[in-house]
Amino acid sequence: MWHDSVLGTIGNTPLVQLNEIVDNFPCTVLGKVEFFNPGGSVKDRIGISMIEDAEEEGLIEPGGTIIEGTSGNTGAGLAISAIAKGYRCIFTTTDKQSQEKVDVLRGLGAEVLVCPTNVEPDDPRSYYSVARRLSEEIPNSIYLNQYDNSANTQAHYETTGPELWEQTEGQITHFVAGAGTGGTISGTSRYLKEQKEEIEVIGVDPCGSVFHKYFHEGVFDEDEIYPYFTEGVGEDILPENMDFDIVDDFVEVEDKSAMQMTRRIAREEGLFIGQSCGMALAGAVQWMSEHRDELSADDVVVVLFPDSGFRYLSKTYNDDWMRDHGFLEKKPDVTADEVLSLRQKNADLIAAAPDDEIGDVIERMTDESISQMPVIDDDRDVVGSVTETRILNRLIENPDSRKDPVRTIMGTPFPVVPSSLHLEHLSAYLEEDAGAVLVEHGPDNDGYSVLTKSDLISALAGVGEANGNAS
Ligand code: PMP
């Protein structure tokens, strides 16, 4: 069994039960996992649908050029269909989108123009305006305009909706989705409500977009439009494909909740999904918490997961990016000196000399309850280290070696670090090397202190408690 081309692999994506994150709700919660599409997102469905619609309407001839403004996913969907059908693609996108998305489009042979995000939609530099202008200039080209093109909603009416109805055997009671163009939520919901009117549809909007307020208050509030980081969802325009009449409720979600939920879905459910999936599930959890009394074991809530985590490797799945944007708590920034001052026993350095007998060293380790010590010679040079494990190995080999000098079993010296060294580097040393480093003190306190992994762990636990933060 094979497909005539890649186009045959679009749609029929799996529906997967979520188990961990939503286990405190009485209902079943399922994710419609759209990264299984060949272009990696839900937008493959509209790529083929909008191109075939343009062909039927006679709006494009063979060999023509497809132009679109796209956050990335629609571009991939269009590029795949364009390859199978022999069209050229030019896409405009914004500088807010992940580099991975632009790279995917170029990888699929499309030309990509990156336009500024923070300009008005009717500004000539906006990605909408540039796409429109190109389509006027290039012969035999079409600007598909996914925002207002009804073939977008129609694709979901014909595929996503029927798939959900069949996969749940008509048991679906709630459908939750984010909205960008509105095509997914409007087309899917229209089909579902035609099967069963009572199915409730919940839209999820990122804070900074216009949909939430427009839905609840009927106001298009330009003052509430502000930049946000969740990609592909929310708008600063009202697209024709967004049918508010078919939506029963709208919730809004902050970037931070969206990003953190995205990572939880990957870690707790094993689904490596994109940012707007996290936003959609965060919205679903928010809505289900507010409507807990209305939910029962018979309810089947479906949340649409539009794309893959591979599109956000440099963002949501990158700890530095997450921290820089305040989406992850910052690592507490302590220095080696501070770790030492936090520990309970701020003891003097316990060290062995190279000629100390192994037996004496064992005694000292037992008395002081330590499992390792540096070996320092008469010139105060750090020449090696000795650990319980090394001693044990020697004694097993030769039970009479208690009188041997410690230099015969010592290992490499612990790394010597300055007392001002920051936690990040300190933990890197401790991860790589033995269990300890030697912290060098300044000229007036000439000497070393041993700092072990367990000092670091207890210091961090102390800092976490002081910050009221366990992470
Ligand atoms: N999530 C992502 C990642 C998207 O790219 C899009 C499409 N812009 C959506 C959600 C929203 O889908 P729709 O345009 O059908 O409302």
Short mmCIF file of C-alpha atoms and ligand atoms in Angstrom, two decimals:
data_model
loop_
_atom_site.label_atom_id
_atom_site.label_comp_id
_atom_site.label_asym_id
_atom_site.label_seq_id
_atom_site.Cartn_x
_atom_site.Cartn_y
_atom_site.Cartn_z
CA MET A 1 0.00 0.00 0.00
CA TRP A 2 1.48 3.38 -0.95
CA HIS A 3 0.43 6.96 -1.65
CA ASP A 4 0.63 8.53 -5.14
CA SER A 5 2.53 11.47 -3.63
CA VAL A 6 3.15 13.13 -0.29
CA LEU A 7 -0.32 14.70 -0.59
CA GLY A 8 -1.93 11.37 0.32
CA THR A 9 -0.35 11.56 3.78
CA ILE A 10 -2.13 14.75 4.83
CA GLY A 11 -4.78 14.46 7.56
CA ASN A 12 -6.09 11.45 9.50
CA THR A 13 -3.84 12.46 12.39
CA PRO A 14 -4.08 10.54 15.68
CA LEU A 15 -6.17 11.45 18.69
CA VAL A 16 -4.22 10.78 21.88
CA GLN A 17 -5.52 10.65 25.44
CA LEU A 18 -3.75 12.94 27.92
CA ASN A 19 -3.17 11.19 31.23
CA GLU A 20 -0.91 13.11 33.61
CA ILE A 21 -1.63 16.80 33.26
CA VAL A 22 -5.41 16.49 33.39
CA ASP A 23 -5.77 13.57 35.78
CA ASN A 24 -7.63 15.70 38.33
CA PHE A 25 -10.59 16.24 36.01
CA PRO A 26 -13.45 13.74 35.79
CA CYS A 27 -13.66 13.86 31.97
CA THR A 28 -11.54 12.36 29.19
CA VAL A 29 -9.17 14.85 27.56
CA LEU A 30 -7.76 14.05 24.11
CA GLY A 31 -5.18 15.82 21.96
CA LYS A 32 -5.59 15.94 18.17
CA VAL A 33 -1.92 15.71 17.27
CA GLU A 34 -1.37 17.58 14.01
CA PHE A 35 2.43 17.28 13.85
CA PHE A 36 1.84 13.90 12.22
CA ASN A 37 1.06 15.75 8.98
CA PRO A 38 3.94 15.63 6.43
CA GLY A 39 4.73 19.35 6.78
CA GLY A 40 4.56 19.01 10.56
CA SER A 41 1.39 21.00 11.19
CA VAL A 42 -2.37 21.37 10.87
CA LYS A 43 -1.75 23.82 8.01
CA ASP A 44 -1.00 21.06 5.50
CA ARG A 45 -4.75 20.63 5.35
CA ILE A 46 -5.36 24.16 4.08
CA GLY A 47 -2.31 24.19 1.79
CA ILE A 48 -3.78 21.64 -0.57
CA SER A 49 -7.33 22.94 -0.11
CA MET A 50 -6.52 26.59 -1.01
CA ILE A 51 -4.40 25.58 -4.03
CA GLU A 52 -7.05 23.24 -5.44
CA ASP A 53 -9.74 25.84 -4.86
CA ALA A 54 -7.67 28.43 -6.82
CA GLU A 55 -7.21 25.89 -9.62
CA GLU A 56 -10.96 25.19 -9.78
CA GLU A 57 -11.70 28.93 -9.87
CA GLY A 58 -9.16 29.32 -12.72
CA LEU A 59 -7.12 31.76 -10.62
CA ILE A 60 -3.80 30.07 -11.29
CA GLU A 61 -2.34 28.36 -14.36
CA PRO A 62 0.28 25.55 -14.41
CA GLY A 63 3.74 26.81 -13.52
CA GLY A 64 2.34 29.82 -11.63
CA THR A 65 3.51 31.39 -8.37
CA ILE A 66 1.85 30.98 -5.01
CA ILE A 67 2.25 33.92 -2.63
CA GLU A 68 1.29 33.94 1.00
CA GLY A 69 1.89 35.74 4.27
CA THR A 70 2.61 32.97 6.74
CA SER A 71 3.93 32.44 10.24
CA GLY A 72 5.63 29.35 8.80
CA ASN A 73 3.25 26.46 9.05
CA THR A 74 0.93 27.48 6.23
CA GLY A 75 4.04 28.04 4.13
CA ALA A 76 5.21 24.47 4.74
CA GLY A 77 1.75 23.14 3.88
CA LEU A 78 1.61 25.20 0.69
CA ALA A 79 5.20 24.36 -0.28
CA ILE A 80 4.51 20.63 -0.04
CA SER A 81 1.42 20.88 -2.22
CA ALA A 82 3.18 23.26 -4.62
CA ILE A 83 6.02 20.76 -5.09
CA ALA A 84 3.55 17.98 -5.88
CA LYS A 85 1.72 20.26 -8.33
CA GLY A 86 4.64 22.19 -9.89
CA TYR A 87 4.19 25.76 -8.57
CA ARG A 88 6.77 28.28 -7.33
CA CYS A 89 6.28 29.70 -3.81
CA ILE A 90 7.10 33.11 -2.35
CA PHE A 91 6.29 33.66 1.31
CA THR A 92 6.34 36.74 3.50
CA THR A 93 6.76 36.18 7.21
CA THR A 94 7.58 38.26 10.29
CA ASP A 95 10.79 38.62 12.23
CA LYS A 96 9.01 37.19 15.29
CA GLN A 97 8.88 33.67 13.86
CA SER A 98 11.41 31.00 14.79
CA GLN A 99 14.40 30.67 12.47
CA GLU A 100 13.54 26.95 12.28
CA LYS A 101 10.31 27.82 10.46
CA VAL A 102 12.05 30.00 7.88
CA ASP A 103 14.64 27.25 7.37
CA VAL A 104 11.89 24.68 6.77
CA LEU A 105 10.32 26.88 4.08
CA ARG A 106 13.65 27.43 2.35
CA GLY A 107 14.39 23.71 2.72
CA LEU A 108 11.19 23.04 0.81
CA GLY A 109 12.41 25.30 -2.00
CA ALA A 110 10.34 28.41 -1.22
CA GLU A 111 11.60 32.01 -1.38
CA VAL A 112 11.07 33.77 1.97
CA LEU A 113 10.91 37.51 2.74
CA VAL A 114 11.11 38.39 6.43
CA CYS A 115 9.11 41.55 7.31
CA PRO A 116 8.90 43.55 10.59
CA THR A 117 6.34 42.34 13.18
CA ASN A 118 5.63 45.58 14.98
CA VAL A 119 4.08 47.63 12.16
CA GLU A 120 0.37 48.21 11.43
CA PRO A 121 -1.22 45.62 9.11
CA ASP A 122 -1.79 48.31 6.44
CA ASP A 123 1.79 49.59 6.68
CA PRO A 124 3.49 48.91 3.29
CA ARG A 125 6.20 46.96 5.16
CA SER A 126 3.79 44.56 6.88
CA TYR A 127 3.87 40.97 5.75
CA TYR A 128 0.25 41.26 4.57
CA SER A 129 1.02 44.34 2.40
CA VAL A 130 4.22 42.91 0.93
CA ALA A 131 2.42 39.68 -0.08
CA ARG A 132 -0.39 41.66 -1.70
CA ARG A 133 2.02 43.91 -3.63
CA LEU A 134 4.06 40.95 -4.94
CA SER A 135 0.92 39.28 -6.26
CA GLU A 136 0.09 42.46 -8.21
CA GLU A 137 3.58 42.60 -9.70
CA ILE A 138 4.20 38.93 -10.59
CA PRO A 139 2.20 37.54 -13.55
CA ASN A 140 0.29 34.24 -13.11
CA SER A 141 0.56 34.52 -9.35
CA ILE A 142 -2.01 34.34 -6.60
CA TYR A 143 -2.04 35.72 -3.06
CA LEU A 144 -3.99 33.02 -1.29
CA ASN A 145 -4.71 35.11 1.83
CA GLN A 146 -5.46 32.39 4.37
CA TYR A 147 -7.19 34.98 6.59
CA ASP A 148 -10.11 35.60 4.28
CA ASN A 149 -9.95 32.59 1.94
CA SER A 150 -12.98 30.36 2.61
CA ALA A 151 -11.08 27.27 1.37
CA ASN A 152 -9.20 27.48 4.70
CA THR A 153 -12.31 26.99 6.86
CA GLN A 154 -13.67 24.53 4.30
CA ALA A 155 -10.60 22.26 4.67
CA HIS A 156 -11.36 21.84 8.37
CA TYR A 157 -15.08 21.40 7.71
CA GLU A 158 -14.23 18.58 5.31
CA THR A 159 -11.36 16.89 7.18
CA THR A 160 -10.63 17.89 10.81
CA GLY A 161 -14.30 17.96 11.85
CA PRO A 162 -15.27 14.57 10.35
CA GLU A 163 -12.08 12.95 11.69
CA LEU A 164 -12.88 14.06 15.25
CA TRP A 165 -16.48 12.92 14.95
CA GLU A 166 -15.42 9.48 13.71
CA GLN A 167 -12.43 9.05 16.04
CA THR A 168 -14.55 9.78 19.11
CA GLU A 169 -17.48 7.78 17.67
CA GLY A 170 -19.65 10.83 18.23
CA GLN A 171 -18.72 11.11 21.91
CA ILE A 172 -16.92 14.46 21.67
CA THR A 173 -18.60 17.03 23.96
CA HIS A 174 -16.09 19.94 23.91
CA PHE A 175 -13.67 21.23 21.30
CA VAL A 176 -10.84 23.56 22.38
CA ALA A 177 -8.54 25.35 19.91
CA GLY A 178 -6.46 28.47 19.48
CA ALA A 179 -7.24 30.78 16.60
CA GLY A 180 -5.02 32.60 14.15
CA THR A 181 -6.89 32.88 10.90
CA GLY A 182 -9.80 31.16 12.66
CA GLY A 183 -10.00 28.50 9.96
CA THR A 184 -9.36 25.55 12.27
CA ILE A 185 -11.82 26.47 14.99
CA SER A 186 -14.55 27.72 12.64
CA GLY A 187 -14.48 24.87 10.09
CA THR A 188 -14.08 22.06 12.62
CA SER A 189 -16.77 23.45 14.91
CA ARG A 190 -19.24 24.03 12.11
CA TYR A 191 -19.02 20.37 11.13
CA LEU A 192 -19.18 19.14 14.73
CA LYS A 193 -22.18 21.32 15.63
CA GLU A 194 -24.01 20.08 12.54
CA GLN A 195 -23.62 16.55 13.96
CA LYS A 196 -24.52 17.51 17.53
CA GLU A 197 -25.57 21.04 18.38
CA GLU A 198 -24.68 20.79 22.09
CA ILE A 199 -20.96 20.34 21.48
CA GLU A 200 -19.29 23.28 23.23
CA VAL A 201 -16.52 25.16 21.46
CA ILE A 202 -13.90 27.05 23.47
CA GLY A 203 -11.47 29.40 21.74
CA VAL A 204 -8.12 30.22 23.32
CA ASP A 205 -6.41 33.56 22.71
CA PRO A 206 -2.93 34.75 23.71
CA CYS A 207 -2.95 37.95 25.82
CA GLY A 208 -2.15 40.80 23.42
CA SER A 209 -4.53 39.59 20.68
CA VAL A 210 -7.95 41.05 19.85
CA PHE A 211 -10.19 37.96 19.75
CA HIS A 212 -10.91 37.48 23.46
CA LYS A 213 -12.21 41.01 24.04
CA TYR A 214 -14.03 41.11 20.72
CA PHE A 215 -15.85 37.88 21.59
CA HIS A 216 -16.88 38.99 25.10
CA GLU A 217 -17.51 42.71 24.57
CA GLY A 218 -17.91 43.10 20.81
CA VAL A 219 -15.12 45.68 20.87
CA PHE A 220 -12.09 45.70 18.58
CA ASP A 221 -9.74 47.36 21.03
CA GLU A 222 -6.60 48.67 19.36
CA ASP A 223 -5.24 49.76 22.75
CA GLU A 224 -5.10 46.19 23.92
CA ILE A 225 -2.99 44.94 21.02
CA TYR A 226 0.55 44.32 22.23
CA PRO A 227 3.40 41.99 21.26
CA TYR A 228 3.43 38.46 22.63
CA PHE A 229 5.61 35.44 21.97
CA THR A 230 3.22 32.56 21.33
CA GLU A 231 3.46 32.00 17.58
CA GLY A 232 0.70 31.30 15.08
CA VAL A 233 -2.25 32.30 17.27
CA GLY A 234 -4.06 35.53 18.05
CA GLU A 235 -4.39 38.50 15.71
CA ASP A 236 -4.39 42.26 15.37
CA ILE A 237 -7.09 41.97 12.68
CA LEU A 238 -10.47 40.20 12.44
CA PRO A 239 -10.04 37.61 9.66
CA GLU A 240 -13.11 36.59 7.67
CA ASN A 241 -12.39 32.97 8.57
CA MET A 242 -12.93 33.67 12.27
CA ASP A 243 -16.61 32.88 12.89
CA PHE A 244 -17.38 34.12 16.43
CA ASP A 245 -20.98 32.87 16.25
CA ILE A 246 -19.84 29.27 16.33
CA VAL A 247 -17.70 29.71 19.46
CA ASP A 248 -19.33 29.34 22.91
CA ASP A 249 -16.57 30.80 25.04
CA PHE A 250 -13.13 32.38 24.73
CA VAL A 251 -10.38 32.30 27.33
CA GLU A 252 -7.03 34.05 27.26
CA VAL A 253 -3.62 32.75 28.24
CA GLU A 254 -0.37 34.54 29.11
CA ASP A 255 2.81 33.61 27.21
CA LYS A 256 4.43 32.22 30.34
CA SER A 257 1.62 29.72 30.99
CA ALA A 258 1.61 28.73 27.31
CA MET A 259 5.36 28.10 27.26
CA GLN A 260 5.44 26.21 30.53
CA MET A 261 2.48 24.04 29.55
CA THR A 262 4.17 23.29 26.21
CA ARG A 263 7.15 21.85 28.05
CA ARG A 264 4.94 19.91 30.44
CA ILE A 265 3.10 18.24 27.55
CA ALA A 266 6.46 17.10 26.15
CA ARG A 267 7.76 15.86 29.50
CA GLU A 268 4.63 14.43 31.03
CA GLU A 269 2.73 13.13 28.01
CA GLY A 270 5.65 12.42 25.63
CA LEU A 271 4.17 14.62 22.92
CA PHE A 272 6.87 16.96 21.55
CA ILE A 273 4.53 19.73 20.47
CA GLY A 274 4.66 23.47 19.68
CA GLN A 275 3.84 26.61 21.66
CA SER A 276 0.24 27.07 20.58
CA CYS A 277 -0.49 23.49 21.77
CA GLY A 278 0.66 24.49 25.24
CA MET A 279 -1.49 27.60 25.00
CA ALA A 280 -4.53 25.57 23.92
CA LEU A 281 -4.15 23.06 26.75
CA ALA A 282 -3.46 25.81 29.31
CA GLY A 283 -6.71 27.43 28.11
CA ALA A 284 -8.56 24.10 28.31
CA VAL A 285 -7.33 23.50 31.87
CA GLN A 286 -8.35 27.05 32.84
CA TRP A 287 -11.82 26.58 31.35
CA MET A 288 -12.28 23.10 32.85
CA SER A 289 -11.26 24.41 36.28
CA GLU A 290 -13.86 27.17 36.04
CA HIS A 291 -16.55 24.71 34.85
CA ARG A 292 -15.57 21.73 36.97
CA ASP A 293 -19.11 21.31 38.34
CA GLU A 294 -20.52 20.87 34.83
CA LEU A 295 -18.03 18.16 33.78
CA SER A 296 -18.60 14.44 34.21
CA ALA A 297 -16.98 11.13 33.27
CA ASP A 298 -19.06 11.09 30.09
CA ASP A 299 -17.46 14.26 28.75
CA VAL A 300 -14.83 14.02 26.03
CA VAL A 301 -12.82 17.21 25.61
CA VAL A 302 -10.69 17.43 22.46
CA VAL A 303 -7.83 19.95 22.34
CA LEU A 304 -6.24 20.66 18.97
CA PHE A 305 -2.41 20.56 18.95
CA PRO A 306 -1.36 22.43 15.76
CA ASP A 307 2.35 21.71 15.33
CA SER A 308 5.64 20.20 16.47
CA GLY A 309 8.22 21.11 19.09
CA PHE A 310 10.93 20.87 16.43
CA ARG A 311 9.78 24.30 15.21
CA TYR A 312 10.72 25.84 18.60
CA LEU A 313 14.06 24.25 19.50
CA SER A 314 15.71 27.67 19.79
CA LYS A 315 12.84 29.09 21.84
CA THR A 316 10.48 27.16 24.11
CA TYR A 317 12.83 24.18 24.29
CA ASN A 318 15.88 26.33 24.99
CA ASP A 319 16.41 27.10 28.69
CA ASP A 320 18.37 30.32 28.04
CA TRP A 321 15.63 31.73 25.79
CA MET A 322 12.99 30.75 28.34
CA ARG A 323 14.94 32.42 31.16
CA ASP A 324 15.75 35.55 29.14
CA HIS A 325 12.03 36.05 28.55
CA GLY A 326 11.05 35.37 32.16
CA PHE A 327 9.27 32.10 31.28
CA LEU A 328 11.56 30.05 33.56
CA GLU A 329 12.72 31.03 37.00
CA LYS A 330 16.28 32.31 36.92
CA LYS A 331 18.90 30.01 38.43
CA PRO A 332 19.80 31.47 41.81
CA ASP A 333 23.09 33.26 41.25
CA VAL A 334 25.42 32.42 44.13
CA THR A 335 29.19 32.33 44.19
CA ALA A 336 31.49 29.64 45.58
CA ASP A 337 32.19 31.88 48.57
CA GLU A 338 28.47 32.22 49.31
CA VAL A 339 27.95 28.45 49.06
CA LEU A 340 30.73 27.99 51.63
CA SER A 341 29.29 30.57 53.98
CA LEU A 342 25.83 28.96 53.74
CA ARG A 343 27.01 25.52 54.78
CA GLN A 344 26.54 24.47 58.36
CA LYS A 345 30.04 23.23 59.08
CA ASN A 346 32.43 25.88 57.88
CA ALA A 347 35.33 23.73 58.92
CA ASP A 348 39.03 24.30 58.34
CA LEU A 349 40.54 22.54 55.39
CA ILE A 350 41.17 18.85 56.02
CA ALA A 351 43.94 17.66 53.77
CA ALA A 352 46.47 14.85 53.56
CA ALA A 353 50.20 15.20 52.88
CA PRO A 354 51.63 12.93 50.15
CA ASP A 355 53.57 10.86 52.69
CA ASP A 356 50.73 10.40 55.19
CA GLU A 357 49.92 6.74 55.74
CA ILE A 358 46.74 5.40 54.23
CA GLY A 359 45.63 4.06 57.62
CA ASP A 360 45.86 7.55 59.20
CA VAL A 361 43.92 9.07 56.35
CA ILE A 362 41.13 6.50 56.83
CA GLU A 363 40.91 7.42 60.49
CA ARG A 364 40.73 11.12 59.76
CA MET A 365 38.01 10.59 57.15
CA THR A 366 35.97 8.56 59.64
CA ASP A 367 36.43 11.11 62.46
CA GLU A 368 35.46 14.03 60.26
CA SER A 369 32.68 12.17 58.38
CA ILE A 370 34.09 13.06 54.99
CA SER A 371 34.56 10.88 51.92
CA GLN A 372 37.34 12.72 50.09
CA MET A 373 40.21 15.09 50.73
CA PRO A 374 42.86 16.96 48.76
CA VAL A 375 46.51 16.00 48.98
CA ILE A 376 48.70 19.08 49.58
CA ASP A 377 52.48 19.09 49.88
CA ASP A 378 54.80 21.17 52.12
CA ASP A 379 54.94 23.99 49.56
CA ARG A 380 51.12 24.29 49.79
CA ASP A 381 50.80 22.90 46.25
CA VAL A 382 47.74 20.78 45.54
CA VAL A 383 49.23 17.57 44.19
CA GLY A 384 46.33 15.10 44.22
CA SER A 385 43.14 13.89 45.81
CA VAL A 386 42.10 10.86 47.76
CA THR A 387 38.64 9.37 47.98
CA GLU A 388 36.99 6.59 49.98
CA THR A 389 36.56 4.57 46.80
CA ARG A 390 40.28 4.68 45.96
CA ILE A 391 41.22 3.62 49.48
CA LEU A 392 38.70 0.82 49.46
CA ASN A 393 39.95 -0.49 46.12
CA ARG A 394 43.54 -0.54 47.43
CA LEU A 395 42.59 -2.32 50.65
CA ILE A 396 40.67 -4.97 48.73
CA GLU A 397 43.67 -5.50 46.49
CA ASN A 398 46.16 -5.54 49.36
CA PRO A 399 44.83 -5.59 52.96
CA ASP A 400 48.36 -4.81 54.25
CA SER A 401 48.65 -1.47 52.49
CA ARG A 402 47.58 0.64 55.51
CA LYS A 403 51.18 1.72 56.03
CA ASP A 404 51.70 2.79 52.40
CA PRO A 405 51.94 6.54 51.72
CA VAL A 406 48.81 8.15 50.37
CA ARG A 407 50.66 9.38 47.27
CA THR A 408 50.63 5.78 45.97
CA ILE A 409 46.85 5.86 45.61
CA MET A 410 46.07 9.51 45.03
CA GLY A 411 44.08 10.63 42.03
CA THR A 412 44.18 13.87 40.06
CA PRO A 413 43.88 17.06 42.13
CA PHE A 414 40.44 18.62 42.59
CA PRO A 415 40.08 21.64 40.32
CA VAL A 416 41.08 24.88 42.05
CA VAL A 417 38.49 27.65 41.51
CA PRO A 418 38.33 31.30 42.61
CA SER A 419 35.92 32.12 45.44
CA SER A 420 34.05 34.51 43.12
CA LEU A 421 33.13 31.71 40.68
CA HIS A 422 29.41 31.67 39.88
CA LEU A 423 27.10 28.75 40.43
CA GLU A 424 26.67 27.93 36.76
CA HIS A 425 30.41 27.25 36.30
CA LEU A 426 30.75 25.67 39.69
CA SER A 427 28.11 23.08 38.90
CA ALA A 428 29.77 22.39 35.53
CA TYR A 429 33.04 21.52 37.37
CA LEU A 430 31.23 19.29 39.80
CA GLU A 431 29.31 17.53 37.04
CA GLU A 432 32.48 16.72 35.11
CA ASP A 433 35.02 15.99 37.82
CA ALA A 434 35.16 14.11 41.08
CA GLY A 435 32.84 15.14 43.83
CA ALA A 436 34.68 18.31 44.90
CA VAL A 437 36.50 21.51 43.97
CA LEU A 438 39.02 23.52 45.97
CA VAL A 439 37.97 27.11 46.49
CA GLU A 440 40.98 29.40 46.59
CA HIS A 441 40.80 32.27 49.06
CA GLY A 442 42.19 35.75 48.51
CA PRO A 443 45.68 36.94 49.51
CA ASP A 444 44.73 37.82 53.13
CA ASN A 445 43.19 34.41 53.76
CA ASP A 446 45.74 32.31 51.97
CA GLY A 447 44.37 28.79 51.63
CA TYR A 448 41.68 26.53 50.24
CA SER A 449 38.26 25.19 51.21
CA VAL A 450 36.81 21.96 49.86
CA LEU A 451 33.40 22.41 48.27
CA THR A 452 31.49 19.22 47.48
CA LYS A 453 28.38 18.35 45.48
CA SER A 454 26.46 17.97 48.70
CA ASP A 455 27.48 21.50 49.84
CA LEU A 456 26.11 22.78 46.56
CA ILE A 457 22.86 20.87 46.91
CA SER A 458 22.23 22.04 50.47
CA ALA A 459 23.15 25.62 49.59
CA LEU A 460 20.73 25.55 46.64
CA ALA A 461 17.95 24.09 48.77
CA GLY A 462 18.58 26.95 51.22
CA VAL A 463 18.46 29.58 48.47
CA GLY A 464 15.28 28.01 47.04
CA GLU A 465 13.58 28.14 50.43
CA ALA A 466 14.68 31.70 51.01
CA ASN A 467 13.14 32.65 47.64
CA GLY A 468 9.97 30.72 48.44
CA ASN A 469 10.62 28.71 45.29
CA ALA A 470 11.26 25.04 45.06
CA SER A 471 12.48 24.87 41.46
N1 PMP B 1 -0.99 27.31 15.92
C1 PMP B 1 -0.02 27.48 15.02
C2 PMP B 1 1.37 27.10 15.39
C3 PMP B 1 -0.31 28.04 13.76
O1 PMP B 1 0.68 28.22 12.88
C4 PMP B 1 -1.64 28.42 13.47
C5 PMP B 1 -1.94 29.06 12.16
N2 PMP B 1 -1.57 30.41 12.10
C6 PMP B 1 -2.62 28.23 14.45
C7 PMP B 1 -2.26 27.65 15.65
C8 PMP B 1 -4.05 28.70 14.28
O2 PMP B 1 -4.75 28.06 13.28
P1 PMP B 1 -5.83 28.85 12.44
O3 PMP B 1 -5.09 29.80 11.55
O4 PMP B 1 -6.53 27.81 11.66
O5 PMP B 1 -6.74 29.59 13.36
#
